[in-house]
Amino acid sequence: FKIIGGKMIKQRTELLSPAGNFDCGIAAFSYGADAIYLGLKNFSARADAMNFSHEELKKITSIAHSLGKSVYVAINTVIQNHEIPELIEKLGSVDEAEVDGIILQDFSLIPLIKKYFPKLKMHASTQMAVHNLEGAKILADIGFSRVVLARELNFQEIENITKNCGIETEVFIHGALCYSYSGLCFYSSFDRGESANRGKCTYPCRKIYGGTHPYAMKDLALNEYILKLRDIGVASLKIEGRKKTPLYVAATADYYRKILDGKSTKGCLDNIKRIFARPYTMLHFNGKNKDVIDRDFSGPRGLLIGKIERIKRNVITFKTSSHIEKHDGIAIEINGVERPFGFAIDKMWVHEKPSFIAEKGDKVELTVPNDTPDLEIGANIYCTSSQIAKSSYPFKETVLLKNIKKENLDIIFNMTQDKIEVIAGNISVTYNASFQKANNPEKMKDGVFTAFSKLGDSSFSLGHLEYNNDGFFAPISLLNEIRRQLCEKLETKPVYVLPTVEYPKYLPKNHQTNFVIKIDNIDYISEFTDKDFEKLSEIIVDIDSDFSKIQTSALISKIRVSVPVINRNNVMPNIKSKIKRLLENGFTKFSISNISGIYLMKEFGITDWICDYYLYTLNDFSAEFLLSCGAKRITLSPEDSSENMKTILENFADKTDVLVYGDIPLFISDNCLGDCKNCKSTDNVIVKNCRHYVFDKVPYCIANKVDNFAPLNFRLDFCFKKYSAQDVKNIFHNIMSKQCPRNSTSANFEKGFK
């Protein structure tokens, strides 16, 4: 239910489909999607999809609204300072197109939309890693109308958030999964300089490590369980796939539409598999699931149709479990090869007779190409492309447009000897001339009705026509021209004027650059001398640390408590209990890494808090927004480039920390590797409470590259990986002397990132 105009209105749960291009949007609407989400040419988390031009956006939005459907635009990447002018133009483009919502990640969009584009509704992208009730609640307070929840949540968590957060929730129900929490992945960025947070992910999670694919996720498929989501009030059910084909979009929309409408789905899921499918999982919907990784192969398989029973020269024999045809795509799993070997059916025999078609249960023989790798008896055979699937989902824009319900237009036709005036609402067209008396007044009347019934490609159909004529005649050509002018006026919108945006103007106060360290073990500072502590303005300590070891008031005054980036609902009571106890013991300064942290700070009345680097600040508007929420300082992202960091420091140097040393998680994941007995931390994979943190082999360090930087603090992190107290002291002294470890990475600092 939703309150509209003071009344409680029951809303239909929205089926939301991806649209990587215009044809995908048409396919989605043709097969039952209530809404689509799409990207523009820039600022999209699927930057390598075709995406939409401004004209295509206006056209698909107009079609959607005529069908009573919705369009959401994803501007869900982090944005650098030099891109802000283009971002403002894009916001103007979607504002002019009158889209139904913006799916956003970067905090800069919040003040820009609220001040300059207030008609646009804000949806929090899954890239914001909203995974608890507190995160959704603070978004409601800020002014968001919807939150796209993290994929890792189980049904009980989704239900709790949906029923208590005060805004709409959107949940992924089908499609590709990331090993890491979305928005918290640095792997592609640190590996290739192509950031997942910029829509440029190179999918390192799909690669082979140690002869297997430890991070390659199966695809999500909730199937009939979406009815449980509908019943608890989830507003939108989201299908992933902005890089998929229109055929895939049509098939997935059709399948889930039929589930929602209680219709038979026989054959639907098989068709989806024939088009594109990895092995399926429900992820953690029903609780912690260990079977979520596709270890043996990377990429799609298709629909399993049999196993090789015989191999003779270049012919394989098997019993098919599904209809197949000549030219269908086939893939065969081959041990030791990353992807199944694929080819199109060229020659086929059924029960030893040549055939173009084989039905379920038939004994089939197929020729395989000459370059086929060595095959084995028992190898799985898949159908990856199917004539029957392709023919099952016809769609055309012209057919879809026939379903558009046009707006009834009431018209008043007034005619005198010297004037014709046609009025529709507050729009009118006047034609002045000298008219002759009509020889046949009834024929003239019929001609007017005929002319104004032909509203053609306009958004209108004729409702009531009031005919007032003193008996004069006008040719049908003139009536048609007046009708054309009327339609043109009715559909002409005012010229869109892009607002003039005022940029943040904040002059940093004079300050001295100090040092901050972040630790997750109090013993790490046991070797520090009084002189060392004098050089530290703060010590940021993980909330799970043993604070009883900090006993002097002088040291307590330097401590800032760090709240972790991920706090699921099951651990939140413990987090709140720790915050309460720490406040009672004199620890009043805190650091947060997730949007939910802002809610916690307000809930406990904490006024001295800062933002860690997962609250991405890559431009001045983001910095200004977080500071306006109450943050005392921001921490620049280690993903960022030197060039962009400098532009932020020009305005916010005295409010900014810059990380110069640390072990930065490439992945943060709640997706189990499966084997609990052997699930132990290694040099590069740290396991804490069944959560996996994957690291580079070397630390991040830019201490030798920041001579011309003057933030408030340079920061060193000693978290996750094991250090000795002496190691921490030595590294601290080396960093102050601008010396990085021999083996370290500066990530994108010098080379920039895409």
Tab-separated table of N, CA and C in Angstrom, residues 567-693:
chain	number	residue	atom	x	y	z
A	567	ASN	N	27.562	-4.162	8.732
A	567	ASN	CA	26.925	-4.506	10.006
A	567	ASN	C	25.514	-4.997	9.713
A	568	ARG	N	25.403	-6.285	9.457
A	568	ARG	CA	24.095	-6.861	9.153
A	568	ARG	C	23.189	-6.761	10.378
A	569	ASN	N	21.893	-6.938	10.175
A	569	ASN	CA	20.934	-6.772	11.268
A	569	ASN	C	21.205	-7.697	12.450
A	570	ASN	N	21.803	-8.863	12.182
A	570	ASN	CA	22.054	-9.800	13.286
A	570	ASN	C	23.170	-9.331	14.211
A	571	VAL	N	24.078	-8.482	13.730
A	571	VAL	CA	25.164	-7.987	14.584
A	571	VAL	C	24.934	-6.554	15.053
A	572	MET	N	23.942	-5.879	14.490
A	572	MET	CA	23.733	-4.479	14.837
A	572	MET	C	23.456	-4.266	16.331
A	573	PRO	N	22.654	-5.128	16.996
A	573	PRO	CA	22.473	-4.926	18.447
A	573	PRO	C	23.791	-4.948	19.213
A	574	ASN	N	24.709	-5.817	18.807
A	574	ASN	CA	26.009	-5.884	19.461
A	574	ASN	C	26.826	-4.625	19.184
A	575	ILE	N	26.758	-4.124	17.954
A	575	ILE	CA	27.464	-2.890	17.605
A	575	ILE	C	26.935	-1.734	18.455
A	576	LYS	N	25.620	-1.650	18.576
A	576	LYS	CA	25.031	-0.567	19.364
A	576	LYS	C	25.397	-0.690	20.837
A	577	SER	N	25.437	-1.913	21.335
A	577	SER	CA	25.824	-2.135	22.730
A	577	SER	C	27.260	-1.672	22.970
A	578	LYS	N	28.155	-1.965	22.014
A	578	LYS	CA	29.544	-1.542	22.145
A	578	LYS	C	29.672	-0.025	22.085
A	579	ILE	N	28.919	0.610	21.190
A	579	ILE	CA	28.963	2.070	21.104
A	579	ILE	C	28.529	2.681	22.432
A	580	LYS	N	27.444	2.174	22.989
A	580	LYS	CA	26.928	2.683	24.267
A	580	LYS	C	27.974	2.541	25.371
A	581	ARG	N	28.610	1.370	25.438
A	581	ARG	CA	29.594	1.118	26.489
A	581	ARG	C	30.832	1.998	26.304
A	582	LEU	N	31.261	2.176	25.061
A	582	LEU	CA	32.427	3.013	24.807
A	582	LEU	C	32.149	4.475	25.154
A	583	LEU	N	30.970	4.954	24.834
A	583	LEU	CA	30.604	6.324	25.203
A	583	LEU	C	30.641	6.503	26.716
A	584	GLU	N	30.141	5.516	27.431
A	584	GLU	CA	30.139	5.578	28.898
A	584	GLU	C	31.549	5.590	29.464
A	585	ASN	N	32.499	5.011	28.727
A	585	ASN	CA	33.888	4.950	29.187
A	585	ASN	C	34.750	6.082	28.639
A	586	GLY	N	34.116	7.086	28.041
A	586	GLY	CA	34.845	8.291	27.654
A	586	GLY	C	35.337	8.351	26.229
A	587	PHE	N	34.995	7.354	25.411
A	587	PHE	CA	35.390	7.373	23.995
A	587	PHE	C	34.269	8.061	23.200
A	588	THR	N	34.529	9.265	22.744
A	588	THR	CA	33.456	10.084	22.156
A	588	THR	C	33.623	10.334	20.666
A	589	LYS	N	34.742	9.887	20.095
A	589	LYS	CA	35.010	10.144	18.683
A	589	LYS	C	34.875	8.847	17.890
A	590	PHE	N	34.240	8.947	16.711
A	590	PHE	CA	33.953	7.741	15.932
A	590	PHE	C	34.264	7.965	14.454
A	591	SER	N	34.426	6.843	13.757
A	591	SER	CA	34.627	6.839	12.307
A	591	SER	C	33.644	5.855	11.689
A	592	ILE	N	33.028	6.227	10.568
A	592	ILE	CA	32.050	5.361	9.909
A	592	ILE	C	32.463	5.103	8.467
A	593	SER	N	31.975	3.968	7.913
A	593	SER	CA	32.355	3.572	6.554
A	593	SER	C	31.167	3.284	5.656
A	594	ASN	N	29.958	3.439	6.186
A	594	ASN	CA	28.757	3.104	5.428
A	594	ASN	C	27.681	4.130	5.751
A	595	ILE	N	26.746	4.322	4.833
A	595	ILE	CA	25.681	5.306	5.036
A	595	ILE	C	24.900	5.044	6.319
A	596	SER	N	24.804	3.780	6.733
A	596	SER	CA	24.087	3.463	7.973
A	596	SER	C	24.767	4.073	9.183
A	597	GLY	N	26.067	4.337	9.077
A	597	GLY	CA	26.787	4.947	10.187
A	597	GLY	C	26.263	6.319	10.546
A	598	ILE	N	25.767	7.071	9.559
A	598	ILE	CA	25.212	8.397	9.845
A	598	ILE	C	24.005	8.259	10.763
A	599	TYR	N	23.187	7.236	10.503
A	599	TYR	CA	22.033	6.988	11.373
A	599	TYR	C	22.490	6.661	12.793
A	600	LEU	N	23.513	5.825	12.925
A	600	LEU	CA	24.020	5.469	14.251
A	600	LEU	C	24.531	6.695	14.997
A	601	MET	N	25.242	7.566	14.300
A	601	MET	CA	25.763	8.764	14.952
A	601	MET	C	24.619	9.637	15.479
A	602	LYS	N	23.571	9.774	14.700
A	602	LYS	CA	22.418	10.560	15.143
A	602	LYS	C	21.684	9.875	16.288
A	603	GLU	N	21.552	8.569	16.191
A	603	GLU	CA	20.829	7.818	17.224
A	603	GLU	C	21.497	7.971	18.592
A	604	PHE	N	22.834	8.011	18.620
A	604	PHE	CA	23.548	8.110	19.888
A	604	PHE	C	23.974	9.536	20.222
A	605	GLY	N	23.593	10.482	19.394
A	605	GLY	CA	23.941	11.872	19.672
A	605	GLY	C	25.429	12.153	19.567
A	606	ILE	N	26.121	11.381	18.740
A	606	ILE	CA	27.567	11.556	18.567
A	606	ILE	C	27.810	12.678	17.563
A	607	THR	N	28.585	13.671	17.970
A	607	THR	CA	28.811	14.834	17.101
A	607	THR	C	30.205	14.870	16.497
A	608	ASP	N	31.131	14.097	17.049
A	608	ASP	CA	32.495	14.074	16.524
A	608	ASP	C	32.709	12.762	15.773
A	609	TRP	N	32.430	12.781	14.480
A	609	TRP	CA	32.613	11.591	13.657
A	609	TRP	C	33.168	11.967	12.293
A	610	ILE	N	33.871	11.012	11.690
A	610	ILE	CA	34.482	11.233	10.387
A	610	ILE	C	34.072	10.120	9.430
A	611	CYS	N	34.326	10.347	8.157
A	611	CYS	CA	33.992	9.370	7.113
A	611	CYS	C	35.250	8.652	6.643
A	612	ASP	N	35.186	7.327	6.634
A	612	ASP	CA	36.275	6.540	6.066
A	612	ASP	C	36.107	6.477	4.551
A	613	TYR	N	37.079	5.833	3.870
A	613	TYR	CA	37.136	5.960	2.415
A	613	TYR	C	36.036	5.227	1.671
A	614	TYR	N	35.296	4.295	2.323
A	614	TYR	CA	34.184	3.646	1.630
A	614	TYR	C	32.987	4.576	1.459
A	615	LEU	N	32.979	5.699	2.163
A	615	LEU	CA	32.006	6.752	1.874
A	615	LEU	C	32.693	7.651	0.843
A	616	TYR	N	32.568	7.247	-0.411
A	616	TYR	CA	33.404	7.780	-1.487
A	616	TYR	C	33.266	9.282	-1.646
A	617	THR	N	34.437	9.938	-1.670
A	617	THR	CA	34.483	11.384	-1.875
A	617	THR	C	35.468	11.659	-2.990
A	618	LEU	N	34.951	11.769	-4.197
A	618	LEU	CA	35.803	12.029	-5.351
A	618	LEU	C	35.499	13.373	-6.005
A	619	ASN	N	34.663	14.189	-5.340
A	619	ASN	CA	34.374	15.510	-5.879
A	619	ASN	C	33.913	16.426	-4.755
A	620	ASP	N	33.875	17.719	-5.050
A	620	ASP	CA	33.565	18.722	-4.023
A	620	ASP	C	32.135	18.616	-3.515
A	621	PHE	N	31.194	18.259	-4.387
A	621	PHE	CA	29.797	18.172	-3.953
A	621	PHE	C	29.605	17.022	-2.962
A	622	SER	N	30.305	15.902	-3.186
A	622	SER	CA	30.231	14.793	-2.241
A	622	SER	C	30.812	15.203	-0.894
A	623	ALA	N	31.963	15.873	-0.940
A	623	ALA	CA	32.585	16.339	0.300
A	623	ALA	C	31.650	17.281	1.050
A	624	GLU	N	31.083	18.233	0.336
A	624	GLU	CA	30.181	19.204	0.966
A	624	GLU	C	28.964	18.513	1.571
A	625	PHE	N	28.427	17.494	0.871
A	625	PHE	CA	27.256	16.796	1.394
A	625	PHE	C	27.579	16.079	2.697
A	626	LEU	N	28.663	15.307	2.732
A	626	LEU	CA	28.999	14.550	3.934
A	626	LEU	C	29.308	15.470	5.104
A	627	LEU	N	29.973	16.570	4.831
A	627	LEU	CA	30.239	17.535	5.897
A	627	LEU	C	28.948	18.186	6.388
A	628	SER	N	28.006	18.404	5.474
A	628	SER	CA	26.720	18.985	5.877
A	628	SER	C	25.910	18.023	6.732
A	629	CYS	N	26.184	16.712	6.604
A	629	CYS	CA	25.504	15.715	7.441
A	629	CYS	C	26.061	15.681	8.853
A	630	GLY	N	27.216	16.344	9.058
A	630	GLY	CA	27.796	16.391	10.389
A	630	GLY	C	29.197	15.838	10.490
A	631	ALA	N	29.743	15.301	9.396
A	631	ALA	CA	31.098	14.749	9.447
A	631	ALA	C	32.110	15.850	9.734
A	632	LYS	N	33.094	15.526	10.567
A	632	LYS	CA	34.169	16.471	10.842
A	632	LYS	C	35.247	16.399	9.763
A	633	ARG	N	35.429	15.198	9.213
A	633	ARG	CA	36.439	15.017	8.171
A	633	ARG	C	35.972	13.968	7.179
A	634	ILE	N	36.575	13.994	6.010
A	634	ILE	CA	36.377	12.966	4.999
A	634	ILE	C	37.721	12.292	4.742
A	635	THR	N	37.676	11.085	4.183
A	635	THR	CA	38.896	10.374	3.801
A	635	THR	C	38.825	10.104	2.308
A	636	LEU	N	39.816	10.566	1.572
A	636	LEU	CA	39.805	10.389	0.123
A	636	LEU	C	39.987	8.922	-0.238
A	637	SER	N	39.417	8.540	-1.371
A	637	SER	CA	39.432	7.144	-1.780
A	637	SER	C	40.808	6.735	-2.291
A	638	PRO	N	41.342	5.595	-1.830
A	638	PRO	CA	42.613	5.100	-2.378
A	638	PRO	C	42.499	4.642	-3.828
A	639	GLU	N	41.281	4.570	-4.344
A	639	GLU	CA	41.085	4.300	-5.779
A	639	GLU	C	41.469	5.492	-6.633
A	640	ASP	N	41.450	6.677	-6.045
A	640	ASP	CA	41.493	7.908	-6.822
A	640	ASP	C	42.901	8.222	-7.322
A	641	SER	N	42.936	9.176	-8.238
A	641	SER	CA	44.195	9.613	-8.826
A	641	SER	C	44.730	10.833	-8.089
A	642	SER	N	46.028	11.034	-8.216
A	642	SER	CA	46.670	12.208	-7.622
A	642	SER	C	46.039	13.496	-8.150
A	643	GLU	N	45.802	13.524	-9.450
A	643	GLU	CA	45.263	14.725	-10.084
A	643	GLU	C	43.909	15.109	-9.494
A	644	ASN	N	43.024	14.124	-9.321
A	644	ASN	CA	41.699	14.446	-8.796
A	644	ASN	C	41.746	14.765	-7.299
A	645	MET	N	42.597	14.043	-6.557
A	645	MET	CA	42.723	14.338	-5.126
A	645	MET	C	43.112	15.797	-4.904
A	646	LYS	N	44.030	16.297	-5.716
A	646	LYS	CA	44.491	17.681	-5.561
A	646	LYS	C	43.344	18.673	-5.704
A	647	THR	N	42.417	18.395	-6.611
A	647	THR	CA	41.308	19.332	-6.815
A	647	THR	C	40.395	19.388	-5.587
A	648	ILE	N	40.245	18.271	-4.890
A	648	ILE	CA	39.426	18.258	-3.674
A	648	ILE	C	40.150	18.980	-2.547
A	649	LEU	N	41.463	18.775	-2.457
A	649	LEU	CA	42.245	19.426	-1.406
A	649	LEU	C	42.268	20.944	-1.560
A	650	GLU	N	42.082	21.436	-2.784
A	650	GLU	CA	42.041	22.881	-2.976
A	650	GLU	C	40.943	23.523	-2.140
A	651	ASN	N	39.826	22.814	-1.972
A	651	ASN	CA	38.702	23.347	-1.207
A	651	ASN	C	38.614	22.798	0.212
A	652	PHE	N	39.026	21.542	0.403
A	652	PHE	CA	38.702	20.863	1.660
A	652	PHE	C	39.932	20.269	2.360
A	653	ALA	N	41.101	20.851	2.145
A	653	ALA	CA	42.324	20.277	2.710
A	653	ALA	C	42.252	20.132	4.222
A	654	ASP	N	41.687	21.117	4.922
A	654	ASP	CA	41.665	21.074	6.389
A	654	ASP	C	40.549	20.190	6.935
A	655	LYS	N	39.803	19.532	6.033
A	655	LYS	CA	38.754	18.590	6.439
A	655	LYS	C	39.033	17.184	5.909
A	656	THR	N	40.278	16.951	5.470
A	656	THR	CA	40.551	15.756	4.670
A	656	THR	C	41.710	14.931	5.221
A	657	ASP	N	41.514	13.600	5.206
A	657	ASP	CA	42.585	12.643	5.458
A	657	ASP	C	42.946	11.965	4.137
A	658	VAL	N	44.225	11.660	3.950
A	658	VAL	CA	44.700	10.933	2.780
A	658	VAL	C	45.442	9.690	3.264
A	659	LEU	N	44.982	8.532	2.830
A	659	LEU	CA	45.628	7.269	3.181
A	659	LEU	C	46.930	7.147	2.409
A	660	VAL	N	48.045	6.956	3.127
A	660	VAL	CA	49.344	6.830	2.458
A	660	VAL	C	49.941	5.441	2.610
A	661	TYR	N	49.375	4.615	3.513
A	661	TYR	CA	49.839	3.238	3.663
A	661	TYR	C	48.691	2.385	4.196
A	662	GLY	N	48.568	1.155	3.677
A	662	GLY	CA	47.567	0.258	4.233
A	662	GLY	C	47.331	-0.968	3.374
A	663	ASP	N	46.754	-1.974	3.998
A	663	ASP	CA	46.287	-3.164	3.285
A	663	ASP	C	44.810	-2.969	2.996
A	664	ILE	N	44.495	-2.817	1.727
A	664	ILE	CA	43.130	-2.453	1.327
A	664	ILE	C	42.428	-3.684	0.766
A	665	PRO	N	41.265	-4.062	1.318
A	665	PRO	CA	40.549	-5.227	0.776
A	665	PRO	C	40.164	-5.012	-0.682
A	666	LEU	N	40.509	-5.986	-1.514
A	666	LEU	CA	40.068	-5.957	-2.908
A	666	LEU	C	38.633	-6.453	-3.020
A	667	PHE	N	38.283	-7.471	-2.226
A	667	PHE	CA	36.914	-7.972	-2.097
A	667	PHE	C	36.541	-7.962	-0.619
A	668	ILE	N	35.286	-7.650	-0.319
A	668	ILE	CA	34.685	-7.944	0.984
A	668	ILE	C	33.444	-8.761	0.679
A	669	SER	N	33.429	-10.005	1.176
A	669	SER	CA	32.404	-10.934	0.702
A	669	SER	C	31.802	-11.753	1.832
A	670	ASP	N	30.493	-11.941	1.757
A	670	ASP	CA	29.796	-12.883	2.633
A	670	ASP	C	29.460	-14.169	1.887
A	671	ASN	N	30.090	-14.353	0.726
A	671	ASN	CA	29.841	-15.551	-0.072
A	671	ASN	C	30.876	-16.613	0.245
A	672	CYS	N	30.380	-17.703	0.796
A	672	CYS	CA	31.207	-18.762	1.355
A	672	CYS	C	31.944	-19.513	0.248
A	673	LEU	N	33.199	-19.857	0.522
A	673	LEU	CA	33.951	-20.672	-0.427
A	673	LEU	C	33.584	-22.144	-0.328
A	674	GLY	N	32.741	-22.501	0.659
A	674	GLY	CA	32.131	-23.822	0.669
A	674	GLY	C	32.659	-24.796	1.686
A	675	ASP	N	33.970	-24.827	1.899
A	675	ASP	CA	34.570	-25.834	2.773
A	675	ASP	C	34.888	-25.213	4.128
A	676	CYS	N	33.984	-25.366	5.086
A	676	CYS	CA	34.151	-24.721	6.386
A	676	CYS	C	35.376	-25.232	7.138
A	677	LYS	N	35.673	-26.526	7.009
A	677	LYS	CA	36.794	-27.105	7.746
A	677	LYS	C	38.119	-26.481	7.329
A	678	ASN	N	38.228	-26.151	6.060
A	678	ASN	CA	39.478	-25.580	5.555
A	678	ASN	C	39.369	-24.081	5.287
A	679	CYS	N	38.332	-23.468	5.843
A	679	CYS	CA	38.122	-22.032	5.622
A	679	CYS	C	38.960	-21.254	6.640
A	680	LYS	N	40.216	-21.073	6.325
A	680	LYS	CA	41.142	-20.411	7.237
A	680	LYS	C	41.806	-19.240	6.530
A	681	SER	N	42.268	-18.300	7.340
A	681	SER	CA	42.961	-17.149	6.781
A	681	SER	C	44.292	-17.565	6.181
A	682	THR	N	44.659	-16.905	5.092
A	682	THR	CA	45.967	-17.081	4.472
A	682	THR	C	46.639	-15.719	4.410
A	683	ASP	N	47.761	-15.633	3.713
A	683	ASP	CA	48.447	-14.342	3.603
A	683	ASP	C	47.583	-13.301	2.909
A	684	ASN	N	46.748	-13.750	1.973
A	684	ASN	CA	45.998	-12.798	1.153
A	684	ASN	C	44.491	-12.892	1.309
A	685	VAL	N	44.007	-13.876	2.043
A	685	VAL	CA	42.573	-14.005	2.303
A	685	VAL	C	42.368	-14.089	3.812
A	686	ILE	N	41.750	-13.075	4.371
A	686	ILE	CA	41.485	-13.021	5.807
A	686	ILE	C	40.028	-13.391	6.035
A	687	VAL	N	39.785	-14.324	6.945
A	687	VAL	CA	38.426	-14.763	7.263
A	687	VAL	C	38.082	-14.317	8.675
A	688	LYS	N	37.012	-13.534	8.806
A	688	LYS	CA	36.521	-13.099	10.109
A	688	LYS	C	35.025	-13.349	10.167
A	689	ASN	N	34.619	-14.222	11.071
A	689	ASN	CA	33.192	-14.527	11.242
A	689	ASN	C	32.537	-14.890	9.911
A	690	CYS	N	33.211	-15.743	9.141
A	690	CYS	CA	32.709	-16.253	7.865
A	690	CYS	C	32.635	-15.174	6.785
A	691	ARG	N	33.248	-14.034	7.043
A	691	ARG	CA	33.339	-12.978	6.020
A	691	ARG	C	34.750	-13.003	5.454
A	692	HIS	N	34.840	-12.900	4.134
A	692	HIS	CA	36.132	-13.013	3.460
A	692	HIS	C	36.617	-11.642	2.996
A	693	TYR	N	37.888	-11.368	3.304
A	693	TYR	CA	38.548	-10.153	2.852
A	693	TYR	C	39.740	-10.596	2.010
